[in-house]
Amino acid sequence: WLDANIDEGKEDFQKALTALRKIFVTVEPFTDVDQCVDYLTSIDDQKIYLITSASLGQTTVPLIHDIAQLDTIFVFCSNKDEHKFWAKECTKVKGIHDSIQPICMQLIKATQSCDHDAIPMSFIPKRQISEAASTKQNLDQLPPSYMYSVIFKDIILEIDHDDNKSMNTLVNFCRQQNIPEIQINLLQSNYHEKSPIWWYTKPMFLYGMLNRALRMLDMEVMIKLGFFIQSLHLQLEQLHQAQSANFQQAFTVYRGQELSQKDFQNLLDSKGGLLSFNNFLSTSKRSFAYVVSLSETI
C-alpha cells in the first residue's frame, strides 16, 4: 500500500488495514516510493497486489508496471474522474476507487483466481523416464519438486495425528499470521461438524493457506496442516471408492488454468511422460465451467 499520507495512528487507516488483513496475511504500508520499489523487486516467487494513492501512482506506476511479480494495481483516491486517463494506459491498473470496500471485493476475486491458476505442476518427459529405466537409475534422479511432493504425501498419510493437539497448533500459528479471529474460532469450534471437503471449499483462509503451502513446498505450514491434508485426502479416497462402481467407462472432466509459455511448452514436451499436480484439483464435467474459468483468466 503506497501512500505518502499514510498515518498508522488514524482510525480510518486501521479499519482499512484490518479489512485487507482479512484477505492477505501480509500487508505492507509504504509512504516512500523508493522503499516500495525495493520491496517489489525483492520478491521473487509471489504475486503482489498494489494499492496506491493517485498522487504517487501517476508517476510511480509507469516505472514499476513491468515488474513481473506485480500482478494488479488499484488506485485509491477521492477524485476518480481526474485520474482515469493515465490509469487506462496501464493494463495492470484494474480500478480507481474512493473507498476500501470495492478494492477488497476485487482483491478477494483476484486472490481466488491466483490460488486457482498458481497450482504448480511437475513435468517429466517420456525421454527422461526411458533414460532412467534404461540406465537403472533410481527415482531420486527425477525433478526435486516432483520427488518432494511424492515423499511428503507418503509421509503425511502415514502419520497418526491427534486432531485436538494438531488443531491447537494450527490455531496458534493462525493467530501469529493475523488470521481473523472469527475465522479461527469458526474452524476450531466446528471442525468436526463439517467434512474436510466442506472446509476446503469454504471461502476462508484455509483454502488459500493450504494452496500456498503446497505451491511453495512450505514444509512448516504443510506440517501444521498435515492432519487436515490427511483427512481431505482420505475423504476423497472414500468418495472415489464409493462412486467408482457407478462409472464403468472413463469420462472427461474439465479445468481451466493459466499457464506461462514455459510451462505450456513443458506440457507439450511431456506427452507420454508424467504430469504431477502438487495440490488438490477442482474440476467439472461441464465444459462450460472450463470456458468460464479460462475467460476470467484472459
PDB file of C-alpha atoms in Angstrom:
ATOM      1  CA  TRP A   1       0.000   0.000   0.000  1.00  0.00           C
ATOM      2  CA  LEU A   2       1.758   3.127  -1.247  1.00  0.00           C
ATOM      3  CA  ASP A   3       0.527   6.493   0.015  1.00  0.00           C
ATOM      4  CA  ALA A   4       2.587   9.445   1.238  1.00  0.00           C
ATOM      5  CA  ASN A   5      -0.215  10.399   3.643  1.00  0.00           C
ATOM      6  CA  ILE A   6      -0.500   7.098   5.497  1.00  0.00           C
ATOM      7  CA  ASP A   7      -0.899   7.732   9.219  1.00  0.00           C
ATOM      8  CA  GLU A   8      -0.947   4.440  11.095  1.00  0.00           C
ATOM      9  CA  GLY A   9      -2.442   6.176  14.116  1.00  0.00           C
ATOM     10  CA  LYS A  10      -5.640   7.155  12.311  1.00  0.00           C
ATOM     11  CA  GLU A  11      -8.758   5.079  12.850  1.00  0.00           C
ATOM     12  CA  ASP A  12      -9.682   5.068   9.145  1.00  0.00           C
ATOM     13  CA  PHE A  13      -6.313   3.596   8.222  1.00  0.00           C
ATOM     14  CA  GLN A  14      -6.567   0.898  10.903  1.00  0.00           C
ATOM     15  CA  LYS A  15     -10.042  -0.076   9.697  1.00  0.00           C
ATOM     16  CA  ALA A  16      -8.803  -0.332   6.110  1.00  0.00           C
ATOM     17  CA  LEU A  17      -5.769  -2.327   7.234  1.00  0.00           C
ATOM     18  CA  THR A  18      -7.984  -4.732   9.183  1.00  0.00           C
ATOM     19  CA  ALA A  19     -10.186  -5.247   6.118  1.00  0.00           C
ATOM     20  CA  LEU A  20      -7.155  -6.017   3.949  1.00  0.00           C
ATOM     21  CA  ARG A  21      -5.692  -8.434   6.502  1.00  0.00           C
ATOM     22  CA  LYS A  22      -8.857 -10.484   6.296  1.00  0.00           C
ATOM     23  CA  ILE A  23      -7.772 -11.205   2.725  1.00  0.00           C
ATOM     24  CA  PHE A  24      -3.962 -11.218   2.943  1.00  0.00           C
ATOM     25  CA  VAL A  25      -1.625 -12.455   5.637  1.00  0.00           C
ATOM     26  CA  THR A  26       0.917  -9.770   4.708  1.00  0.00           C
ATOM     27  CA  VAL A  27       0.025  -6.122   4.107  1.00  0.00           C
ATOM     28  CA  GLU A  28       2.966  -3.722   3.786  1.00  0.00           C
ATOM     29  CA  PRO A  29       2.279   0.046   4.010  1.00  0.00           C
ATOM     30  CA  PHE A  30       4.785   2.447   2.403  1.00  0.00           C
ATOM     31  CA  THR A  31       4.996   6.231   2.393  1.00  0.00           C
ATOM     32  CA  ASP A  32       8.280   6.283   0.448  1.00  0.00           C
ATOM     33  CA  VAL A  33       8.379   5.344  -3.239  1.00  0.00           C
ATOM     34  CA  ASP A  34      11.964   4.038  -3.202  1.00  0.00           C
ATOM     35  CA  GLN A  35      11.276   1.716  -0.275  1.00  0.00           C
ATOM     36  CA  CYS A  36       8.173   0.419  -2.026  1.00  0.00           C
ATOM     37  CA  VAL A  37      10.068  -0.261  -5.261  1.00  0.00           C
ATOM     38  CA  ASP A  38      12.862  -2.011  -3.343  1.00  0.00           C
ATOM     39  CA  TYR A  39      10.263  -4.261  -1.737  1.00  0.00           C
ATOM     40  CA  LEU A  40       8.582  -5.056  -5.059  1.00  0.00           C
ATOM     41  CA  THR A  41      11.870  -6.063  -6.668  1.00  0.00           C
ATOM     42  CA  SER A  42      12.926  -8.167  -3.666  1.00  0.00           C
ATOM     43  CA  ILE A  43      10.010 -10.592  -4.047  1.00  0.00           C
ATOM     44  CA  ASP A  44      10.750 -13.457  -6.432  1.00  0.00           C
ATOM     45  CA  ASP A  45       8.108 -16.155  -6.035  1.00  0.00           C
ATOM     46  CA  GLN A  46       4.856 -14.421  -5.101  1.00  0.00           C
ATOM     47  CA  LYS A  47       2.289 -12.250  -6.813  1.00  0.00           C
ATOM     48  CA  ILE A  48       1.935  -8.732  -5.434  1.00  0.00           C
ATOM     49  CA  TYR A  49      -1.179  -6.558  -5.404  1.00  0.00           C
ATOM     50  CA  LEU A  50      -0.546  -2.832  -5.042  1.00  0.00           C
ATOM     51  CA  ILE A  51      -2.876  -0.144  -3.723  1.00  0.00           C
ATOM     52  CA  THR A  52      -1.534   3.311  -4.473  1.00  0.00           C
ATOM     53  CA  SER A  53      -2.666   6.873  -3.991  1.00  0.00           C
ATOM     54  CA  ALA A  54      -3.303   8.773  -7.220  1.00  0.00           C
ATOM     55  CA  SER A  55      -0.657  11.393  -6.453  1.00  0.00           C
ATOM     56  CA  LEU A  56       2.134   8.822  -6.185  1.00  0.00           C
ATOM     57  CA  GLY A  57       0.622   6.340  -8.609  1.00  0.00           C
ATOM     58  CA  GLN A  58       0.585   8.688 -11.574  1.00  0.00           C
ATOM     59  CA  THR A  59       4.382   8.959 -11.567  1.00  0.00           C
ATOM     60  CA  THR A  60       5.281   5.609  -9.989  1.00  0.00           C
ATOM     61  CA  VAL A  61       3.021   3.125 -11.794  1.00  0.00           C
ATOM     62  CA  PRO A  62       4.652   3.621 -15.248  1.00  0.00           C
ATOM     63  CA  LEU A  63       8.046   2.895 -13.654  1.00  0.00           C
ATOM     64  CA  ILE A  64       7.003  -0.320 -11.887  1.00  0.00           C
ATOM     65  CA  HIS A  65       4.349  -1.560 -14.298  1.00  0.00           C
ATOM     66  CA  ASP A  66       6.582  -4.188 -15.921  1.00  0.00           C
ATOM     67  CA  ILE A  67       7.825  -5.769 -12.687  1.00  0.00           C
ATOM     68  CA  ALA A  68       6.874  -9.416 -13.257  1.00  0.00           C
ATOM     69  CA  GLN A  69       5.700 -10.197  -9.739  1.00  0.00           C
ATOM     70  CA  LEU A  70       3.424  -7.128  -9.654  1.00  0.00           C
ATOM     71  CA  ASP A  71       0.088  -8.600 -10.703  1.00  0.00           C
ATOM     72  CA  THR A  72      -2.600  -5.975 -10.097  1.00  0.00           C
ATOM     73  CA  ILE A  73      -2.776  -2.280  -9.162  1.00  0.00           C
ATOM     74  CA  PHE A  74      -5.645  -0.346  -7.588  1.00  0.00           C
ATOM     75  CA  VAL A  75      -5.737   3.437  -7.335  1.00  0.00           C
ATOM     76  CA  PHE A  76      -7.229   4.730  -4.071  1.00  0.00           C
ATOM     77  CA  CYS A  77      -8.326   8.363  -4.377  1.00  0.00           C
ATOM     78  CA  SER A  78     -11.291  10.683  -3.887  1.00  0.00           C
ATOM     79  CA  ASN A  79     -11.318  12.123  -7.428  1.00  0.00           C
ATOM     80  CA  LYS A  80     -11.792   9.197  -9.802  1.00  0.00           C
ATOM     81  CA  ASP A  81     -12.513  11.195 -12.966  1.00  0.00           C
ATOM     82  CA  GLU A  82      -9.288  13.189 -12.730  1.00  0.00           C
ATOM     83  CA  HIS A  83      -7.111  10.072 -12.945  1.00  0.00           C
ATOM     84  CA  LYS A  84      -8.980   7.863 -15.412  1.00  0.00           C
ATOM     85  CA  PHE A  85      -6.854   8.821 -18.421  1.00  0.00           C
ATOM     86  CA  TRP A  86      -3.406   7.832 -17.146  1.00  0.00           C
ATOM     87  CA  ALA A  87      -4.788   4.770 -15.349  1.00  0.00           C
ATOM     88  CA  LYS A  88      -6.238   3.430 -18.619  1.00  0.00           C
ATOM     89  CA  GLU A  89      -2.743   3.482 -20.131  1.00  0.00           C
ATOM     90  CA  CYS A  90      -1.563   0.909 -17.565  1.00  0.00           C
ATOM     91  CA  THR A  91      -3.047  -2.542 -18.123  1.00  0.00           C
ATOM     92  CA  LYS A  92      -2.323  -3.719 -14.586  1.00  0.00           C
ATOM     93  CA  VAL A  93      -4.486  -0.954 -13.105  1.00  0.00           C
ATOM     94  CA  LYS A  94      -7.819  -2.695 -12.514  1.00  0.00           C
ATOM     95  CA  GLY A  95      -9.767   0.091 -10.878  1.00  0.00           C
ATOM     96  CA  ILE A  96      -9.914   3.539  -9.291  1.00  0.00           C
ATOM     97  CA  HIS A  97     -11.865   3.661  -6.028  1.00  0.00           C
ATOM     98  CA  ASP A  98     -12.663   6.197  -3.349  1.00  0.00           C
ATOM     99  CA  SER A  99     -13.239   3.630  -0.572  1.00  0.00           C
ATOM    100  CA  ILE A 100     -11.548   0.437   0.572  1.00  0.00           C
ATOM    101  CA  GLN A 101     -14.624  -1.833   0.315  1.00  0.00           C
ATOM    102  CA  PRO A 102     -14.747  -2.211  -3.503  1.00  0.00           C
ATOM    103  CA  ILE A 103     -10.983  -2.718  -3.535  1.00  0.00           C
ATOM    104  CA  CYS A 104     -11.365  -5.548  -1.020  1.00  0.00           C
ATOM    105  CA  MET A 105     -14.100  -7.157  -3.126  1.00  0.00           C
ATOM    106  CA  GLN A 106     -11.882  -7.132  -6.215  1.00  0.00           C
ATOM    107  CA  LEU A 107      -8.919  -8.400  -4.218  1.00  0.00           C
ATOM    108  CA  ILE A 108     -10.937 -11.373  -2.983  1.00  0.00           C
ATOM    109  CA  LYS A 109     -11.731 -12.332  -6.584  1.00  0.00           C
ATOM    110  CA  ALA A 110      -8.118 -11.764  -7.625  1.00  0.00           C
ATOM    111  CA  THR A 111      -6.723 -13.991  -4.871  1.00  0.00           C
ATOM    112  CA  GLN A 112      -9.204 -16.741  -5.691  1.00  0.00           C
ATOM    113  CA  SER A 113      -8.098 -16.624  -9.314  1.00  0.00           C
ATOM    114  CA  CYS A 114      -4.457 -16.583  -8.227  1.00  0.00           C
ATOM    115  CA  ASP A 115      -4.887 -19.630  -5.980  1.00  0.00           C
ATOM    116  CA  HIS A 116      -6.636 -21.422  -8.839  1.00  0.00           C
ATOM    117  CA  ASP A 117      -4.040 -20.637 -11.503  1.00  0.00           C
ATOM    118  CA  ALA A 118      -0.959 -20.951  -9.330  1.00  0.00           C
ATOM    119  CA  ILE A 119      -1.310 -24.684  -8.678  1.00  0.00           C
ATOM    120  CA  PRO A 120       2.169 -25.985  -9.554  1.00  0.00           C
ATOM    121  CA  MET A 121       2.873 -28.851 -11.898  1.00  0.00           C
ATOM    122  CA  SER A 122       5.870 -31.117 -12.306  1.00  0.00           C
ATOM    123  CA  PHE A 123       6.655 -32.225 -15.863  1.00  0.00           C
ATOM    124  CA  ILE A 124       8.676 -35.372 -16.553  1.00  0.00           C
ATOM    125  CA  PRO A 125       9.217 -36.073 -20.274  1.00  0.00           C
ATOM    126  CA  LYS A 126       8.892 -39.633 -21.541  1.00  0.00           C
ATOM    127  CA  ARG A 127      12.518 -39.477 -22.677  1.00  0.00           C
ATOM    128  CA  GLN A 128      13.727 -38.813 -19.130  1.00  0.00           C
ATOM    129  CA  ILE A 129      11.709 -41.739 -17.777  1.00  0.00           C
ATOM    130  CA  SER A 130      13.066 -44.026 -20.501  1.00  0.00           C
ATOM    131  CA  GLU A 131      16.647 -42.949 -19.829  1.00  0.00           C
ATOM    132  CA  ALA A 132      16.243 -43.555 -16.103  1.00  0.00           C
ATOM    133  CA  ALA A 133      14.812 -47.013 -16.771  1.00  0.00           C
ATOM    134  CA  SER A 134      17.482 -47.976 -19.311  1.00  0.00           C
ATOM    135  CA  THR A 135      20.342 -46.955 -17.032  1.00  0.00           C
ATOM    136  CA  LYS A 136      18.606 -48.387 -13.939  1.00  0.00           C
ATOM    137  CA  GLN A 137      18.756 -45.037 -12.186  1.00  0.00           C
ATOM    138  CA  ASN A 138      16.803 -44.513  -9.003  1.00  0.00           C
ATOM    139  CA  LEU A 139      13.721 -42.318  -8.837  1.00  0.00           C
ATOM    140  CA  ASP A 140      15.768 -39.724  -6.975  1.00  0.00           C
ATOM    141  CA  GLN A 141      17.100 -38.649 -10.377  1.00  0.00           C
ATOM    142  CA  LEU A 142      13.669 -37.215 -11.196  1.00  0.00           C
ATOM    143  CA  PRO A 143      12.948 -33.484 -10.695  1.00  0.00           C
ATOM    144  CA  PRO A 144      13.202 -32.464  -6.999  1.00  0.00           C
ATOM    145  CA  SER A 145       9.787 -30.756  -6.924  1.00  0.00           C
ATOM    146  CA  TYR A 146       8.162 -33.987  -8.079  1.00  0.00           C
ATOM    147  CA  MET A 147      10.047 -36.099  -5.564  1.00  0.00           C
ATOM    148  CA  TYR A 148       9.363 -33.733  -2.653  1.00  0.00           C
ATOM    149  CA  SER A 149       5.629 -33.824  -3.297  1.00  0.00           C
ATOM    150  CA  VAL A 150       5.582 -37.635  -3.588  1.00  0.00           C
ATOM    151  CA  ILE A 151       7.654 -38.128  -0.442  1.00  0.00           C
ATOM    152  CA  PHE A 152       5.603 -35.625   1.551  1.00  0.00           C
ATOM    153  CA  LYS A 153       2.363 -37.308   0.507  1.00  0.00           C
ATOM    154  CA  ASP A 154       3.662 -40.714   1.584  1.00  0.00           C
ATOM    155  CA  ILE A 155       4.788 -39.368   4.952  1.00  0.00           C
ATOM    156  CA  ILE A 156       1.760 -37.229   5.775  1.00  0.00           C
ATOM    157  CA  LEU A 157      -0.670 -40.073   5.071  1.00  0.00           C
ATOM    158  CA  GLU A 158       1.148 -42.393   7.469  1.00  0.00           C
ATOM    159  CA  ILE A 159       1.315 -40.058  10.479  1.00  0.00           C
ATOM    160  CA  ASP A 160      -1.090 -40.826  13.321  1.00  0.00           C
ATOM    161  CA  HIS A 161      -2.454 -37.342  14.008  1.00  0.00           C
ATOM    162  CA  ASP A 162      -4.005 -36.185  17.266  1.00  0.00           C
ATOM    163  CA  ASP A 163      -6.659 -33.854  15.838  1.00  0.00           C
ATOM    164  CA  ASN A 164      -7.125 -31.827  19.022  1.00  0.00           C
ATOM    165  CA  LYS A 165      -3.408 -31.259  19.510  1.00  0.00           C
ATOM    166  CA  SER A 166      -2.908 -30.547  15.813  1.00  0.00           C
ATOM    167  CA  MET A 167      -5.812 -28.090  15.809  1.00  0.00           C
ATOM    168  CA  ASN A 168      -4.363 -26.179  18.782  1.00  0.00           C
ATOM    169  CA  THR A 169      -1.012 -25.952  16.988  1.00  0.00           C
ATOM    170  CA  LEU A 170      -2.712 -24.648  13.838  1.00  0.00           C
ATOM    171  CA  VAL A 171      -4.793 -22.138  15.816  1.00  0.00           C
ATOM    172  CA  ASN A 172      -1.690 -20.697  17.488  1.00  0.00           C
ATOM    173  CA  PHE A 173       0.026 -20.439  14.113  1.00  0.00           C
ATOM    174  CA  CYS A 174      -3.000 -18.704  12.562  1.00  0.00           C
ATOM    175  CA  ARG A 175      -3.004 -16.100  15.315  1.00  0.00           C
ATOM    176  CA  GLN A 176       0.671 -15.405  14.645  1.00  0.00           C
ATOM    177  CA  GLN A 177      -0.254 -14.872  10.979  1.00  0.00           C
ATOM    178  CA  ASN A 178      -3.012 -12.358  11.865  1.00  0.00           C
ATOM    179  CA  ILE A 179      -5.799 -14.560  10.534  1.00  0.00           C
ATOM    180  CA  PRO A 180      -9.155 -13.005  11.553  1.00  0.00           C
ATOM    181  CA  GLU A 181     -10.181 -14.331  14.961  1.00  0.00           C
ATOM    182  CA  ILE A 182     -13.734 -15.002  13.822  1.00  0.00           C
ATOM    183  CA  GLN A 183     -12.461 -17.441  11.168  1.00  0.00           C
ATOM    184  CA  ILE A 184     -10.095 -19.153  13.604  1.00  0.00           C
ATOM    185  CA  ASN A 185     -12.871 -19.638  16.164  1.00  0.00           C
ATOM    186  CA  LEU A 186     -15.238 -20.948  13.496  1.00  0.00           C
ATOM    187  CA  LEU A 187     -12.727 -23.592  12.424  1.00  0.00           C
ATOM    188  CA  GLN A 188     -11.775 -24.610  15.962  1.00  0.00           C
ATOM    189  CA  SER A 189     -15.340 -24.807  17.283  1.00  0.00           C
ATOM    190  CA  ASN A 190     -16.982 -26.535  14.323  1.00  0.00           C
ATOM    191  CA  TYR A 191     -14.206 -28.542  12.673  1.00  0.00           C
ATOM    192  CA  HIS A 192     -15.688 -31.985  13.380  1.00  0.00           C
ATOM    193  CA  GLU A 193     -19.229 -30.916  12.471  1.00  0.00           C
ATOM    194  CA  LYS A 194     -18.352 -30.466   8.790  1.00  0.00           C
ATOM    195  CA  SER A 195     -16.457 -32.578   6.283  1.00  0.00           C
ATOM    196  CA  PRO A 196     -12.893 -31.789   5.138  1.00  0.00           C
ATOM    197  CA  ILE A 197     -14.225 -31.028   1.642  1.00  0.00           C
ATOM    198  CA  TRP A 198     -16.691 -28.554   3.130  1.00  0.00           C
ATOM    199  CA  TRP A 199     -13.877 -26.740   4.937  1.00  0.00           C
ATOM    200  CA  TYR A 200     -11.611 -26.804   1.887  1.00  0.00           C
ATOM    201  CA  THR A 201     -14.225 -25.234  -0.369  1.00  0.00           C
ATOM    202  CA  LYS A 202     -15.470 -22.688   2.174  1.00  0.00           C
ATOM    203  CA  PRO A 203     -14.321 -19.131   1.291  1.00  0.00           C
ATOM    204  CA  MET A 204     -11.994 -18.541   4.221  1.00  0.00           C
ATOM    205  CA  PHE A 205      -8.277 -18.625   4.980  1.00  0.00           C
ATOM    206  CA  LEU A 206      -7.856 -22.422   4.924  1.00  0.00           C
ATOM    207  CA  TYR A 207      -8.084 -22.823   1.136  1.00  0.00           C
ATOM    208  CA  GLY A 208      -5.518 -20.135   0.374  1.00  0.00           C
ATOM    209  CA  MET A 209      -3.151 -21.149   3.171  1.00  0.00           C
ATOM    210  CA  LEU A 210      -3.117 -24.779   2.034  1.00  0.00           C
ATOM    211  CA  ASN A 211      -2.701 -23.954  -1.652  1.00  0.00           C
ATOM    212  CA  ARG A 212       0.159 -21.530  -0.986  1.00  0.00           C
ATOM    213  CA  ALA A 213       1.941 -24.030   1.253  1.00  0.00           C
ATOM    214  CA  LEU A 214       1.691 -26.803  -1.338  1.00  0.00           C
ATOM    215  CA  ARG A 215       2.658 -24.437  -4.153  1.00  0.00           C
ATOM    216  CA  MET A 216       5.783 -23.201  -2.381  1.00  0.00           C
ATOM    217  CA  LEU A 217       6.544 -26.528  -0.674  1.00  0.00           C
ATOM    218  CA  ASP A 218       6.476 -24.656   2.645  1.00  0.00           C
ATOM    219  CA  MET A 219       7.172 -27.593   4.946  1.00  0.00           C
ATOM    220  CA  GLU A 220       6.413 -25.688   8.154  1.00  0.00           C
ATOM    221  CA  VAL A 221       2.884 -24.802   7.074  1.00  0.00           C
ATOM    222  CA  MET A 222       2.338 -28.151   5.350  1.00  0.00           C
ATOM    223  CA  ILE A 223       3.154 -29.994   8.565  1.00  0.00           C
ATOM    224  CA  LYS A 224       0.834 -27.758  10.601  1.00  0.00           C
ATOM    225  CA  LEU A 225      -1.919 -28.529   8.094  1.00  0.00           C
ATOM    226  CA  GLY A 226      -0.930 -32.188   7.899  1.00  0.00           C
ATOM    227  CA  PHE A 227      -3.926 -33.502   9.842  1.00  0.00           C
ATOM    228  CA  PHE A 228      -6.285 -31.625   7.521  1.00  0.00           C
ATOM    229  CA  ILE A 229      -4.445 -32.719   4.358  1.00  0.00           C
ATOM    230  CA  GLN A 230      -4.693 -36.318   5.533  1.00  0.00           C
ATOM    231  CA  SER A 231      -8.417 -36.033   6.320  1.00  0.00           C
ATOM    232  CA  LEU A 232      -9.156 -34.356   2.990  1.00  0.00           C
ATOM    233  CA  HIS A 233      -7.226 -37.000   1.064  1.00  0.00           C
ATOM    234  CA  LEU A 234      -8.975 -39.841   2.904  1.00  0.00           C
ATOM    235  CA  GLN A 235     -12.426 -38.386   2.269  1.00  0.00           C
ATOM    236  CA  LEU A 236     -11.700 -38.030  -1.443  1.00  0.00           C
ATOM    237  CA  GLU A 237     -10.389 -41.591  -1.484  1.00  0.00           C
ATOM    238  CA  GLN A 238     -13.544 -42.877   0.250  1.00  0.00           C
ATOM    239  CA  LEU A 239     -15.802 -40.998  -2.160  1.00  0.00           C
ATOM    240  CA  HIS A 240     -13.884 -42.435  -5.099  1.00  0.00           C
ATOM    241  CA  GLN A 241     -14.257 -45.982  -3.782  1.00  0.00           C
ATOM    242  CA  ALA A 242     -17.971 -45.481  -3.144  1.00  0.00           C
ATOM    243  CA  GLN A 243     -18.726 -43.902  -6.509  1.00  0.00           C
ATOM    244  CA  SER A 244     -16.312 -45.586  -8.918  1.00  0.00           C
ATOM    245  CA  ALA A 245     -18.582 -48.623  -9.349  1.00  0.00           C
ATOM    246  CA  ASN A 246     -21.196 -46.336 -10.904  1.00  0.00           C
ATOM    247  CA  PHE A 247     -18.839 -45.374 -13.724  1.00  0.00           C
ATOM    248  CA  GLN A 248     -17.842 -48.323 -15.876  1.00  0.00           C
ATOM    249  CA  GLN A 249     -16.183 -46.170 -18.527  1.00  0.00           C
ATOM    250  CA  ALA A 250     -13.689 -43.349 -18.341  1.00  0.00           C
ATOM    251  CA  PHE A 251     -15.107 -39.842 -18.662  1.00  0.00           C
ATOM    252  CA  THR A 252     -13.675 -36.385 -19.254  1.00  0.00           C
ATOM    253  CA  VAL A 253     -13.500 -33.621 -16.674  1.00  0.00           C
ATOM    254  CA  TYR A 254     -12.539 -30.012 -17.347  1.00  0.00           C
ATOM    255  CA  ARG A 255     -10.376 -27.458 -15.647  1.00  0.00           C
ATOM    256  CA  GLY A 256      -9.281 -24.015 -16.828  1.00  0.00           C
ATOM    257  CA  GLN A 257      -5.881 -22.874 -15.630  1.00  0.00           C
ATOM    258  CA  GLU A 258      -3.478 -20.175 -16.731  1.00  0.00           C
ATOM    259  CA  LEU A 259      -0.040 -21.409 -17.858  1.00  0.00           C
ATOM    260  CA  SER A 260       3.112 -19.495 -18.589  1.00  0.00           C
ATOM    261  CA  GLN A 261       4.622 -20.020 -22.039  1.00  0.00           C
ATOM    262  CA  LYS A 262       7.417 -22.019 -20.410  1.00  0.00           C
ATOM    263  CA  ASP A 263       5.014 -24.346 -18.594  1.00  0.00           C
ATOM    264  CA  PHE A 264       2.893 -24.758 -21.715  1.00  0.00           C
ATOM    265  CA  GLN A 265       5.961 -25.807 -23.691  1.00  0.00           C
ATOM    266  CA  ASN A 266       6.940 -28.201 -20.895  1.00  0.00           C
ATOM    267  CA  LEU A 267       3.445 -29.672 -21.092  1.00  0.00           C
ATOM    268  CA  LEU A 268       3.805 -30.249 -24.841  1.00  0.00           C
ATOM    269  CA  ASP A 269       7.248 -31.782 -24.373  1.00  0.00           C
ATOM    270  CA  SER A 270       5.931 -34.166 -21.693  1.00  0.00           C
ATOM    271  CA  LYS A 271       3.482 -36.019 -23.921  1.00  0.00           C
ATOM    272  CA  GLY A 272       3.672 -39.671 -22.943  1.00  0.00           C
ATOM    273  CA  GLY A 273       5.553 -38.789 -19.756  1.00  0.00           C
ATOM    274  CA  LEU A 274       4.433 -37.895 -16.251  1.00  0.00           C
ATOM    275  CA  LEU A 275       2.456 -34.871 -15.097  1.00  0.00           C
ATOM    276  CA  SER A 276       2.080 -34.244 -11.384  1.00  0.00           C
ATOM    277  CA  PHE A 277      -0.134 -31.599  -9.767  1.00  0.00           C
ATOM    278  CA  ASN A 278       1.242 -30.627  -6.378  1.00  0.00           C
ATOM    279  CA  ASN A 279      -2.198 -29.874  -4.986  1.00  0.00           C
ATOM    280  CA  PHE A 280      -5.839 -30.880  -4.817  1.00  0.00           C
ATOM    281  CA  LEU A 281      -7.626 -30.196  -8.108  1.00  0.00           C
ATOM    282  CA  SER A 282     -11.123 -28.855  -8.649  1.00  0.00           C
ATOM    283  CA  THR A 283     -12.671 -29.981 -11.940  1.00  0.00           C
ATOM    284  CA  SER A 284     -16.077 -30.140 -13.607  1.00  0.00           C
ATOM    285  CA  LYS A 285     -17.826 -32.475 -16.012  1.00  0.00           C
ATOM    286  CA  ARG A 286     -19.259 -29.370 -17.679  1.00  0.00           C
ATOM    287  CA  SER A 287     -17.048 -27.880 -20.365  1.00  0.00           C
ATOM    288  CA  PHE A 288     -18.809 -24.556 -19.776  1.00  0.00           C
ATOM    289  CA  ALA A 289     -17.055 -24.281 -16.410  1.00  0.00           C
ATOM    290  CA  TYR A 290     -13.742 -24.654 -18.215  1.00  0.00           C
ATOM    291  CA  VAL A 291     -14.618 -21.903 -20.681  1.00  0.00           C
ATOM    292  CA  VAL A 292     -15.720 -19.514 -17.918  1.00  0.00           C
ATOM    293  CA  SER A 293     -12.562 -20.187 -15.931  1.00  0.00           C
ATOM    294  CA  LEU A 294     -10.389 -19.602 -18.985  1.00  0.00           C
ATOM    295  CA  SER A 295     -12.184 -16.398 -19.980  1.00  0.00           C
ATOM    296  CA  GLU A 296     -11.786 -14.988 -16.470  1.00  0.00           C
ATOM    297  CA  THR A 297      -8.067 -15.689 -16.632  1.00  0.00           C
ATOM    298  CA  ILE A 298      -7.719 -13.997 -20.018  1.00  0.00           C
TER     299      ILE A 298
END
